[in-house]
Amino acid sequence: MKLIDKARKNPDRIALISEKKKYTYQQLLQLSENVALRLLKEKSDLRESRIAFLTEPGINYTATQWGIWRAGGVAVPLCVLHPLPSLEYVIENSEASLLIVDDINYSKLSELAAKKKWTIFRSDEMLRETETKALPKIDESRRAMILYTSGTTSQPKGVVTTHGNINFQIETLVKAWQWQKEDHIVNVLPLHHVHGIINVMSSALWVGACCEFMPKFDAGKLWALFSEGNVNLFMAVPTIYFKLIAFWDKSTTEKQQKLSESLQHFRLMVSGSAALPVPVLEKWKEISGHTLLERYGMTEIGMAISNPYDKERRAGHIGQPLPDVQIRLYNENGLVKEEGESGEIQIKGPNVFKEYWKKPKATTEAFTKDGWFKSGDIALLNNGYYKILGRDSVDIIKSGGYKISALEIEDVLRKHPAVNDCAVVGIVSEEWGEVVSVCLVLRENESAETSEISNWLKGQLAAYKVPRQYIFRKELPRNVLGKVTKNKLKEWF
Ligand code: MLC
Ligand code: AMP
């Protein structure tokens, strides 16, 4: 495994800082070997068994992920923000043979695990030393990870990537953004999505750099960490830059100056996972002196398009294809040949995922006949830079950088006893990208408070999927065929 081979070259460098404790590459190698050996027991290879794990971002997360890989398993990271039904769905859908859970999250899962007869281990125990033996050799073509992503179906799909996909996804970013051993990045992102896993944590570990964890984003705490002067690299979703700006705006003039000074030595600051509003880019430049590098990616492909590291970073644009990633635009007239004409972004390259887990039909439908992955994002080329115009589906919402399916929320809402019908849309917001918003049609003689509905939903969906805006109507807007017209509904908000 390339990540392991590379780590062996930097035994004494600091790999991770977790809860202010430093771990060298040697320690990370040892701890992940312990996990691998405990997973294997008498077996010689896990042979792509899925191992689901629920741990806060930190040493236990990374040692567990590497341990699963080193034992030949497929890593299925669970989301620490998900309520029980969402966790249950991922564990069952991935057919995980075993669960590894840290102390903070153990009580959340243990009862259900006992009921379902799932094998569950405490992650601290998995990290403990045990009898040693040879670990299997892992070929690049083997499955490595399943990440769940929302789409145009009600239930999230498992995106399977191989070791080869992951290696390529990391390597292309290392090249494009000139990652160096001396880099020190802070990760504030959740570790069940590519942004945190690939762009931040794995890229740092690939080059012998340091990844410091801040498990829960907090603007004040993050500014304080920047002020300590060690971090020189930062990557986040636009909402996080918006919140850092809001904190700066509220500070005294003297403090503002200090905060701005703390960013002067940064090498690079990147934004992605959602469109970066131009006013946010401009305000951040004023505060920090840095032009944010905006890039474009997706769970299925890692990163694909990026503004250049050392040439013009153009506001409102996502840049050019990353090294060895092929991009084309395609529309109803065929291949787009002219600048200025819009089409769907389609992608080919070793970065592109292997399959949707146990969904051969969905996998086939996600590709063109000649093997290009269909992103669903509409873009055009403008003076050599790609620019995103929108998506081909109103049912996909991006809020705080999370991809959310309107259909999933609607399906859950229709189970509420007072709800007769509903339609969910994303309403544009500079802070969140889009805000999840719902129009509810209640059953006759029923009433419901938005707070009650929202609390009820929080028991079944992650909080970031719960609508923030509600309107109540007697009917949903529909076209002559009876289909809900979501663009009309957006006007109602
Ligand atoms: C939270 N709140 C929201 C909200 N999420 N309001 C509207 N819309 C949302 N989406 C509200 C809460 O109810 C709460 O309100 C307040 O905001 C603070 O909540 P929180 O949970 O503490 O939020 P916070 O931690 O500040 O979350 C913001 C965030 C988070 C930006 C840190 O959303 C986040 O981590 N996003 C990153 C997601 C990510 O990694 N995506 C990458 C996917 S991969 P109140 O009233 O209760 O105070 C991908 C590919 C690629 O996309 O290209 O990278
Ligand atoms: P996800 O499936 O969570 O990985 O989200 C991927 C989606 O995020 C893409 O299909 C895009 O719609 C969106 N996205 C990622 N980066 C950008 C960006 N820089 N600008 C606009 N949209 C983006």
Coordinates of C-alpha atoms and ligand atoms in Angstrom, one line a residue:
M1 CA 0.0 0.0 0.0
K2 CA 1.5 3.3 -1.1
L3 CA 0.3 5.3 1.9
I4 CA 2.0 2.8 4.2
D5 CA 5.2 2.7 2.1
K6 CA 5.4 6.5 2.2
A7 CA 4.8 6.6 5.9
R8 CA 7.7 4.3 6.5
K9 CA 10.0 6.9 4.9
N10 CA 9.1 9.5 7.6
P11 CA 9.1 7.5 10.8
D12 CA 10.0 10.4 13.1
R13 CA 7.9 13.2 11.6
I14 CA 4.6 14.2 13.2
A15 CA 1.8 12.7 11.2
L16 CA -1.2 13.7 13.3
I17 CA -2.2 16.0 16.2
S18 CA -5.3 14.7 17.9
E19 CA -6.6 16.3 21.1
K20 CA -3.3 18.3 21.2
K21 CA -1.3 15.0 21.4
K22 CA 1.3 14.4 18.7
Y23 CA 1.7 11.1 16.9
T24 CA 4.6 10.2 14.6
Y25 CA 4.3 8.2 11.4
Q26 CA 6.0 5.3 13.3
Q27 CA 3.3 5.4 16.0
L28 CA 0.5 5.6 13.3
L29 CA 2.1 2.6 11.5
Q30 CA 2.2 0.6 14.8
L31 CA -1.3 1.5 15.9
S32 CA -2.8 0.7 12.5
E33 CA -0.9 -2.6 12.4
N34 CA -2.4 -3.4 15.8
V35 CA -5.9 -2.8 14.3
A36 CA -5.1 -4.9 11.3
L37 CA -3.8 -7.8 13.4
R38 CA -6.8 -7.7 15.7
L39 CA -9.1 -7.7 12.7
L40 CA -7.4 -10.7 11.1
K41 CA -7.1 -12.9 14.2
E42 CA -6.6 -16.3 12.6
K43 CA -7.4 -15.1 9.0
S44 CA -4.6 -14.1 6.5
D45 CA -6.7 -11.6 4.6
L46 CA -10.1 -9.9 5.2
R47 CA -10.7 -10.3 1.4
E48 CA -12.8 -7.1 1.1
S49 CA -15.0 -7.7 4.1
R50 CA -16.7 -4.4 4.9
I51 CA -15.7 -2.9 8.3
A52 CA -17.9 0.0 9.4
F53 CA -16.4 2.4 11.9
L54 CA -17.8 5.3 14.0
T55 CA -15.1 7.4 15.5
E56 CA -14.5 11.1 15.9
P57 CA -11.9 12.6 13.6
G58 CA -8.6 11.9 15.3
I59 CA -5.9 9.2 15.9
N60 CA -8.5 6.4 16.3
Y61 CA -10.1 7.3 13.0
T62 CA -6.9 7.2 11.0
A63 CA -5.4 4.1 12.7
T64 CA -8.7 2.3 12.2
Q65 CA -9.0 3.3 8.5
W66 CA -5.4 2.2 7.8
G67 CA -5.8 -0.9 9.9
I68 CA -8.8 -2.0 7.8
W69 CA -6.9 -1.4 4.6
R70 CA -3.8 -3.2 5.8
A71 CA -5.9 -6.3 6.8
G72 CA -7.5 -6.3 3.3
G73 CA -10.9 -4.9 4.3
V74 CA -13.1 -2.2 2.9
A75 CA -13.4 0.8 5.1
V76 CA -16.9 2.2 5.7
P77 CA -16.7 5.4 7.7
L78 CA -19.9 6.2 9.5
C79 CA -21.1 9.8 10.1
V80 CA -20.9 10.9 13.8
L81 CA -23.8 13.3 13.2
H82 CA -26.2 10.6 11.9
P83 CA -29.1 9.4 14.0
L84 CA -29.6 5.7 14.5
P85 CA -31.8 4.9 11.5
S86 CA -29.2 6.5 9.1
L87 CA -26.4 4.5 10.7
E88 CA -28.4 1.3 10.6
Y89 CA -29.1 1.9 6.8
V90 CA -25.4 2.2 6.0
I91 CA -24.3 -0.7 8.2
E92 CA -26.9 -3.0 6.6
N93 CA -26.6 -1.7 3.1
S94 CA -22.8 -2.2 3.1
E95 CA -23.3 -5.6 4.7
A96 CA -20.6 -4.7 7.3
S97 CA -19.2 -7.8 9.0
L98 CA -18.0 -5.9 12.0
L99 CA -18.3 -2.5 13.7
I100 CA -15.5 -0.5 15.4
V101 CA -16.8 2.4 17.6
D102 CA -15.0 4.9 19.9
D103 CA -16.0 5.5 23.5
I104 CA -17.9 8.7 22.7
N105 CA -20.2 7.0 20.2
Y106 CA -20.4 3.5 21.8
S107 CA -23.6 3.9 23.8
K108 CA -25.4 5.2 20.6
L109 CA -24.8 1.9 18.8
S110 CA -24.4 -0.8 21.4
E111 CA -28.0 -1.5 22.0
L112 CA -28.9 -1.8 18.4
A113 CA -25.8 -3.9 17.7
A114 CA -26.9 -6.4 20.4
K115 CA -30.4 -6.5 19.0
K116 CA -29.2 -7.0 15.4
K117 CA -26.4 -9.4 16.5
W118 CA -23.7 -7.2 14.9
T119 CA -20.2 -7.8 16.1
I120 CA -19.0 -4.5 17.8
F121 CA -15.6 -3.6 19.1
R122 CA -14.4 -0.6 21.0
S123 CA -11.8 1.2 19.0
D124 CA -9.4 1.8 21.9
E125 CA -9.1 -2.0 22.3
M126 CA -8.5 -2.4 18.6
L127 CA -5.5 -0.1 18.8
R128 CA -3.8 -2.2 21.6
E129 CA -0.7 -4.2 20.8
T130 CA -1.2 -7.9 20.0
E131 CA 0.7 -10.8 18.6
T132 CA 2.3 -10.0 15.3
K133 CA 2.3 -11.8 12.0
A134 CA 2.6 -10.9 8.3
L135 CA -0.1 -8.7 6.8
P136 CA -1.5 -9.4 3.3
K137 CA -0.2 -7.7 0.2
I138 CA -2.9 -5.4 -1.1
D139 CA -3.3 -5.0 -4.9
E140 CA -4.3 -1.6 -6.2
S141 CA -7.3 -3.0 -8.0
R142 CA -9.0 -4.1 -4.8
R143 CA -11.9 -2.3 -3.2
A144 CA -10.8 0.0 -0.4
M145 CA -13.7 2.3 0.7
I146 CA -17.4 2.9 0.5
L147 CA -18.7 6.4 1.1
Y148 CA -22.4 7.0 1.1
T149 CA -23.7 9.9 -1.1
S150 CA -27.2 11.3 -1.6
G151 CA -28.5 11.5 -5.2
T152 CA -31.6 11.4 -7.2
T153 CA -32.8 8.3 -5.4
S154 CA -34.4 8.5 -2.0
Q155 CA -31.8 6.4 -0.2
P156 CA -28.0 7.2 -0.3
K157 CA -25.8 5.0 -2.6
G158 CA -22.5 3.5 -1.5
V159 CA -19.7 4.8 -3.7
V160 CA -17.0 2.1 -4.0
T161 CA -13.4 3.2 -4.6
T162 CA -10.4 1.0 -5.1
H163 CA -6.9 1.5 -3.6
G164 CA -5.8 2.6 -7.1
N165 CA -8.6 5.2 -7.3
I166 CA -7.7 6.6 -3.9
N167 CA -3.9 6.7 -4.7
F168 CA -4.6 8.5 -7.9
Q169 CA -7.1 11.0 -6.3
I170 CA -4.4 11.9 -3.7
E171 CA -1.5 12.0 -6.1
T172 CA -3.1 14.4 -8.5
L173 CA -3.8 16.9 -5.7
V174 CA -0.3 16.5 -4.3
K175 CA 1.1 17.4 -7.7
A176 CA -1.4 20.2 -8.5
W177 CA -1.2 22.0 -5.1
Q178 CA 2.5 21.2 -4.5
W179 CA 2.0 19.5 -1.1
Q180 CA 5.2 19.4 0.9
K181 CA 6.6 17.6 4.0
E182 CA 6.7 20.9 5.9
D183 CA 3.0 21.5 5.5
H184 CA 0.7 21.6 8.5
I185 CA -3.0 21.4 7.8
V186 CA -6.0 21.5 10.2
N187 CA -9.0 19.3 9.4
V188 CA -12.3 20.7 10.6
L189 CA -14.4 18.6 8.1
P190 CA -16.4 15.4 8.7
L191 CA -14.5 12.2 7.8
H192 CA -17.2 10.4 5.9
H193 CA -16.7 12.5 2.7
V194 CA -13.9 12.9 0.2
H195 CA -13.1 16.5 1.1
G196 CA -11.9 15.7 4.6
I197 CA -10.6 12.1 3.9
I198 CA -8.8 12.6 0.6
N199 CA -8.0 16.3 0.1
V200 CA -7.0 17.1 3.7
M201 CA -6.0 14.0 5.8
S202 CA -4.7 11.6 3.1
S203 CA -2.9 14.2 1.1
A204 CA -1.0 15.3 4.2
L205 CA -0.1 11.8 5.1
W206 CA 1.0 11.0 1.6
V207 CA 3.8 13.6 1.7
G208 CA 4.9 13.2 5.3
A209 CA 3.1 16.4 6.4
C210 CA 1.1 17.0 9.6
C211 CA -2.7 16.8 9.9
E212 CA -4.1 18.4 13.0
F213 CA -7.7 17.5 13.9
M214 CA -10.3 19.9 15.2
P215 CA -13.3 17.5 15.5
K216 CA -16.0 20.1 15.5
F217 CA -15.7 23.3 13.5
D218 CA -15.8 26.4 15.7
A219 CA -14.9 29.8 14.1
G220 CA -13.4 31.3 17.3
K221 CA -11.4 28.1 18.1
L222 CA -10.1 27.9 14.5
W223 CA -9.0 31.5 14.5
A224 CA -7.2 30.8 17.8
L225 CA -5.4 27.9 16.2
F226 CA -4.4 29.9 13.2
S227 CA -3.0 32.5 15.6
E228 CA -0.7 29.9 17.2
G229 CA 1.3 30.1 13.9
N230 CA 1.8 26.4 13.1
V231 CA -0.9 25.8 10.5
N232 CA 0.1 26.9 6.9
L233 CA -2.6 25.2 4.8
F234 CA -6.4 25.2 5.0
M235 CA -9.2 23.6 3.0
A236 CA -12.9 24.0 3.7
V237 CA -16.4 24.5 2.3
P238 CA -17.6 28.1 1.5
T239 CA -19.9 28.1 4.5
I240 CA -16.8 27.8 6.8
Y241 CA -15.1 30.8 5.1
F242 CA -18.4 32.7 5.5
K243 CA -18.4 31.9 9.3
L244 CA -14.7 32.8 9.7
I245 CA -15.5 36.2 8.0
A246 CA -18.5 36.7 10.3
F247 CA -16.3 36.1 13.4
W248 CA -13.6 38.6 12.0
D249 CA -16.3 41.2 11.3
K250 CA -17.6 41.0 14.9
S251 CA -14.0 41.4 16.3
T252 CA -12.5 44.8 17.5
T253 CA -10.3 46.6 15.0
E254 CA -7.2 45.6 17.0
K255 CA -8.2 41.9 17.1
Q256 CA -9.1 42.0 13.4
Q257 CA -5.5 43.1 12.6
K258 CA -4.1 40.2 14.7
L259 CA -6.4 37.7 13.1
S260 CA -5.4 38.9 9.6
E261 CA -1.7 38.8 10.5
S262 CA -2.1 35.1 11.6
L263 CA -2.8 34.2 8.0
Q264 CA 0.2 35.9 6.4
H265 CA 2.5 32.9 6.4
F266 CA -0.1 30.5 4.9
R267 CA 1.0 28.7 1.7
L268 CA -2.5 27.9 0.4
M269 CA -6.2 28.2 1.2
V270 CA -8.7 26.1 -0.8
S271 CA -12.5 26.2 -1.1
G272 CA -14.7 23.5 -2.6
S273 CA -17.7 21.1 -2.3
A274 CA -20.0 24.0 -3.3
A275 CA -19.9 27.2 -5.3
L276 CA -17.8 29.8 -3.7
P277 CA -19.8 33.1 -3.8
V278 CA -17.7 35.8 -5.3
P279 CA -18.4 38.3 -2.4
V280 CA -17.0 35.6 0.0
L281 CA -13.8 35.2 -2.1
E282 CA -13.4 39.0 -2.3
K283 CA -14.0 39.6 1.4
W284 CA -11.6 36.8 2.4
K285 CA -8.9 38.3 0.1
E286 CA -9.4 41.6 1.9
I287 CA -9.0 39.9 5.3
S288 CA -6.3 37.5 4.6
G289 CA -4.4 38.6 1.5
H290 CA -5.1 35.2 0.0
T291 CA -7.1 34.5 -3.2
L292 CA -8.9 31.3 -2.4
L293 CA -8.2 28.5 -4.8
E294 CA -11.6 27.1 -5.8
R295 CA -11.8 23.5 -7.1
Y296 CA -14.5 21.1 -8.1
G297 CA -15.1 17.4 -7.1
M298 CA -17.5 14.8 -6.2
T299 CA -17.7 11.6 -4.1
E300 CA -17.6 9.4 -7.2
I301 CA -14.5 11.1 -8.7
G302 CA -12.5 12.8 -6.0
M303 CA -11.3 16.1 -7.4
A304 CA -11.5 16.7 -11.1
I305 CA -11.1 20.5 -11.9
S306 CA -9.1 23.1 -10.1
N307 CA -7.9 26.6 -10.4
P308 CA -4.2 26.8 -10.9
Y309 CA -1.8 26.9 -7.9
D310 CA 0.6 29.4 -9.4
K311 CA -1.4 31.2 -12.1
E312 CA -4.6 33.3 -12.1
R313 CA -7.3 32.0 -9.7
R314 CA -10.5 33.2 -11.3
A315 CA -13.4 34.2 -9.1
G316 CA -16.6 32.3 -9.9
H317 CA -14.8 29.6 -11.9
I318 CA -13.5 26.2 -11.0
G319 CA -10.4 26.1 -13.2
Q320 CA -9.0 23.4 -15.4
P321 CA -8.8 19.6 -15.4
L322 CA -6.3 18.2 -12.8
P323 CA -3.3 16.2 -14.1
D324 CA -4.4 13.1 -16.0
V325 CA -8.1 13.7 -15.4
Q326 CA -10.1 14.0 -18.6
I327 CA -13.1 16.3 -18.8
R328 CA -15.6 17.0 -21.5
L329 CA -18.9 18.9 -21.7
Y330 CA -21.8 17.1 -23.4
N331 CA -25.3 18.3 -24.2
E332 CA -28.3 17.2 -26.3
N333 CA -26.4 18.2 -29.5
G334 CA -23.5 16.0 -28.5
L335 CA -20.0 17.0 -27.6
V336 CA -19.5 20.7 -26.8
K337 CA -16.8 22.1 -29.0
E338 CA -17.2 25.9 -28.5
E339 CA -16.3 28.0 -25.6
G340 CA -19.4 29.5 -24.0
E341 CA -21.7 26.6 -24.9
S342 CA -23.0 24.7 -21.8
G343 CA -23.1 21.0 -21.2
E344 CA -22.9 18.4 -18.5
I345 CA -19.4 17.8 -17.0
Q346 CA -18.4 14.3 -17.9
I347 CA -15.2 12.7 -16.4
K348 CA -12.8 9.9 -17.3
G349 CA -9.7 8.8 -15.5
P350 CA -8.2 6.6 -12.8
N351 CA -9.9 8.9 -10.2
V352 CA -13.3 7.6 -11.2
F353 CA -15.0 5.2 -8.8
K354 CA -15.5 1.5 -9.4
E355 CA -19.3 1.1 -8.8
Y356 CA -22.2 1.9 -6.6
W357 CA -22.3 -0.8 -4.0
K358 CA -24.6 -3.7 -5.1
K359 CA -26.3 -1.4 -7.6
P360 CA -25.2 -2.5 -11.1
K361 CA -28.1 -0.8 -12.8
A362 CA -27.4 2.6 -11.1
T363 CA -23.7 2.1 -12.0
T364 CA -24.4 1.5 -15.6
E365 CA -26.7 4.5 -15.8
A366 CA -24.1 6.7 -14.3
F367 CA -21.8 6.3 -17.3
T368 CA -22.2 7.0 -21.0
K369 CA -21.8 4.0 -23.4
D370 CA -18.2 5.1 -24.0
G371 CA -17.3 5.1 -20.4
W372 CA -17.6 8.8 -19.2
F373 CA -19.0 9.4 -15.8
K374 CA -22.0 11.7 -15.9
S375 CA -21.7 14.3 -13.1
G376 CA -25.1 16.0 -13.5
D377 CA -23.4 19.4 -13.1
I378 CA -23.8 21.8 -16.0
A379 CA -20.9 24.0 -16.9
L380 CA -19.3 26.0 -19.7
L381 CA -15.8 26.9 -20.6
N382 CA -15.0 30.7 -20.4
N383 CA -11.5 31.8 -21.6
G384 CA -10.0 28.5 -20.6
Y385 CA -11.7 28.2 -17.2
Y386 CA -14.7 26.0 -16.4
K387 CA -17.6 27.7 -14.8
I388 CA -20.5 25.8 -13.1
L389 CA -24.0 27.0 -14.1
G390 CA -26.1 24.6 -12.0
R391 CA -27.3 21.0 -11.8
D392 CA -29.5 18.9 -13.9
S393 CA -31.7 18.0 -11.0
V394 CA -33.7 20.2 -8.6
D395 CA -33.9 17.3 -6.2
I396 CA -30.2 17.6 -5.2
I397 CA -29.5 20.3 -2.6
K398 CA -26.1 21.5 -1.4
S399 CA -26.2 23.0 2.0
G400 CA -23.1 23.7 4.1
G401 CA -21.2 21.6 1.5
Y402 CA -23.3 18.5 2.2
K403 CA -25.2 16.9 -0.7
I404 CA -28.8 16.3 0.3
S405 CA -31.6 14.5 -1.5
A406 CA -34.9 16.3 -1.4
L407 CA -36.6 12.9 -2.1
E408 CA -35.1 11.3 1.0
I409 CA -36.5 14.1 3.2
E410 CA -39.9 14.0 1.5
D411 CA -40.1 10.2 2.0
V412 CA -39.5 10.6 5.7
L413 CA -41.8 13.6 6.1
R414 CA -44.7 11.7 4.4
K415 CA -44.5 9.2 7.4
H416 CA -45.4 12.0 9.8
P417 CA -49.0 11.5 11.0
A418 CA -50.0 15.1 10.3
V419 CA -48.5 15.3 6.8
N420 CA -50.5 14.6 3.7
D421 CA -48.0 15.8 1.2
C422 CA -44.8 17.8 0.9
A423 CA -42.1 19.1 -1.4
V424 CA -38.6 20.0 -0.5
V425 CA -36.3 22.5 -2.3
G426 CA -33.0 24.3 -1.8
I427 CA -33.3 28.1 -1.5
V428 CA -30.1 30.0 -2.4
S429 CA -28.2 31.5 0.6
E430 CA -24.8 33.1 0.7
E431 CA -24.1 31.5 4.1
W432 CA -25.2 27.9 3.4
G433 CA -25.2 27.7 -0.4
E434 CA -28.7 26.5 -0.3
V435 CA -31.1 26.2 2.7
V436 CA -33.3 23.1 2.9
S437 CA -36.9 24.4 2.7
V438 CA -40.2 22.6 2.7
C439 CA -43.8 23.2 1.7
L440 CA -46.2 21.1 3.8
V441 CA -49.8 20.1 3.0
L442 CA -51.3 18.8 6.3
R443 CA -54.1 16.3 6.6
E444 CA -57.6 17.7 7.1
N445 CA -58.2 18.8 10.7
E446 CA -54.5 18.3 11.6
S447 CA -52.2 20.9 12.8
A448 CA -48.5 20.8 13.5
E449 CA -45.8 23.2 14.8
T450 CA -42.7 23.5 12.7
S451 CA -40.6 22.9 15.9
E452 CA -42.4 19.6 16.5
I453 CA -41.9 18.5 12.9
S454 CA -38.3 19.5 13.0
N455 CA -37.6 17.6 16.2
W456 CA -39.4 14.6 14.9
L457 CA -37.2 14.7 11.8
K458 CA -34.0 15.0 13.8
G459 CA -34.7 11.5 15.2
Q460 CA -34.5 10.0 11.7
L461 CA -32.3 12.3 9.6
A462 CA -28.9 14.0 10.2
A463 CA -29.5 17.6 11.5
Y464 CA -28.0 19.1 8.3
K465 CA -30.8 17.5 6.3
V466 CA -33.6 18.9 8.4
P467 CA -35.5 21.8 6.7
R468 CA -34.9 25.3 8.1
Q469 CA -37.7 27.1 6.3
Y470 CA -41.4 25.9 6.3
I471 CA -44.5 27.0 4.5
F472 CA -47.9 25.5 4.8
R473 CA -50.3 25.4 1.8
K474 CA -53.5 23.5 0.9
E475 CA -51.9 22.2 -2.3
L476 CA -48.4 21.9 -3.9
P477 CA -47.8 23.6 -7.3
R478 CA -48.3 21.1 -10.1
N479 CA -48.1 21.1 -13.9
V480 CA -50.8 19.7 -16.1
L481 CA -49.3 16.2 -15.7
G482 CA -49.7 16.5 -12.0
K483 CA -45.9 16.7 -11.3
V484 CA -44.8 19.1 -8.6
T485 CA -43.2 22.2 -10.2
K486 CA -40.3 22.8 -7.9
N487 CA -39.1 25.9 -9.7
K488 CA -42.5 27.5 -9.0
L489 CA -42.3 26.3 -5.4
K490 CA -39.0 28.1 -5.1
E491 CA -40.8 31.3 -6.0
W492 CA -43.2 30.8 -3.1
F493 CA -40.2 31.0 -0.7
Ligands
MLC1 C1 -26.5 23.7 10.6 N1 -27.3 24.7 10.7 C2 -27.9 25.0 9.5 C3 -27.3 24.0 8.6 N2 -26.4 23.2 9.3 N3 -28.7 25.9 9.1 C4 -29.1 25.9 7.8 N4 -28.6 25.0 6.9 C5 -27.7 24.1 7.3 N5 -27.2 23.2 6.4 C6 -27.6 25.5 11.9 C7 -27.9 24.7 13.1 O1 -29.2 24.3 13.2 C8 -27.5 25.6 14.2 O2 -28.5 26.5 14.4 C9 -26.3 26.3 13.6 O3 -26.5 26.3 12.2 C10 -25.0 25.7 14.0 O4 -25.1 24.2 13.7 P1 -23.9 23.3 13.7 O5 -24.3 21.9 13.4 O6 -23.0 23.6 14.9 O7 -23.3 23.9 12.4 P2 -21.8 24.0 12.0 O8 -21.0 23.1 12.8 O9 -21.5 25.5 12.1 O10 -21.9 23.4 10.6 C11 -21.5 24.1 9.5 C12 -20.4 23.4 8.8 C13 -20.9 21.9 8.4 C14 -20.2 24.1 7.5 C15 -19.2 23.2 9.6 O11 -22.1 22.1 7.7 C16 -19.9 21.1 7.7 O12 -19.0 20.5 8.4 N6 -19.9 21.0 6.4 C17 -19.0 20.3 5.6 C18 -19.6 19.2 4.8 C19 -18.6 18.5 3.9 O13 -17.5 18.1 4.3 N7 -18.9 18.3 2.7 C20 -18.0 17.7 1.7 C21 -18.8 16.7 0.9 S1 -17.6 15.9 -0.3 P3 -29.0 26.9 15.9 O14 -30.1 27.8 15.6 O15 -29.4 25.6 16.5 O16 -27.8 27.5 16.5 C22 -17.9 16.8 -1.7 C23 -17.0 16.7 -2.8 C24 -16.2 17.9 -2.9 O17 -18.8 17.7 -1.7 O18 -16.2 18.5 -4.0 O19 -15.6 18.2 -1.9
AMP2 P1 -20.8 15.2 -3.2 O1 -21.6 14.2 -3.9 O2 -21.2 15.4 -1.8 O3 -19.4 14.7 -3.3 O4 -20.9 16.6 -3.9 C1 -20.5 16.8 -5.2 C2 -21.2 18.0 -5.8 O5 -20.7 19.2 -5.1 C3 -20.8 18.2 -7.2 O6 -21.6 17.3 -8.1 C4 -21.1 19.7 -7.4 O7 -22.5 19.8 -7.6 C5 -20.8 20.2 -6.0 N1 -19.5 21.0 -6.1 C6 -18.3 20.5 -5.6 N2 -17.4 21.5 -5.8 C7 -18.0 22.6 -6.3 C8 -17.7 23.9 -6.7 N3 -16.4 24.4 -6.6 N4 -18.6 24.7 -7.3 C9 -19.9 24.3 -7.4 N5 -20.3 23.1 -7.0 C10 -19.4 22.2 -6.5

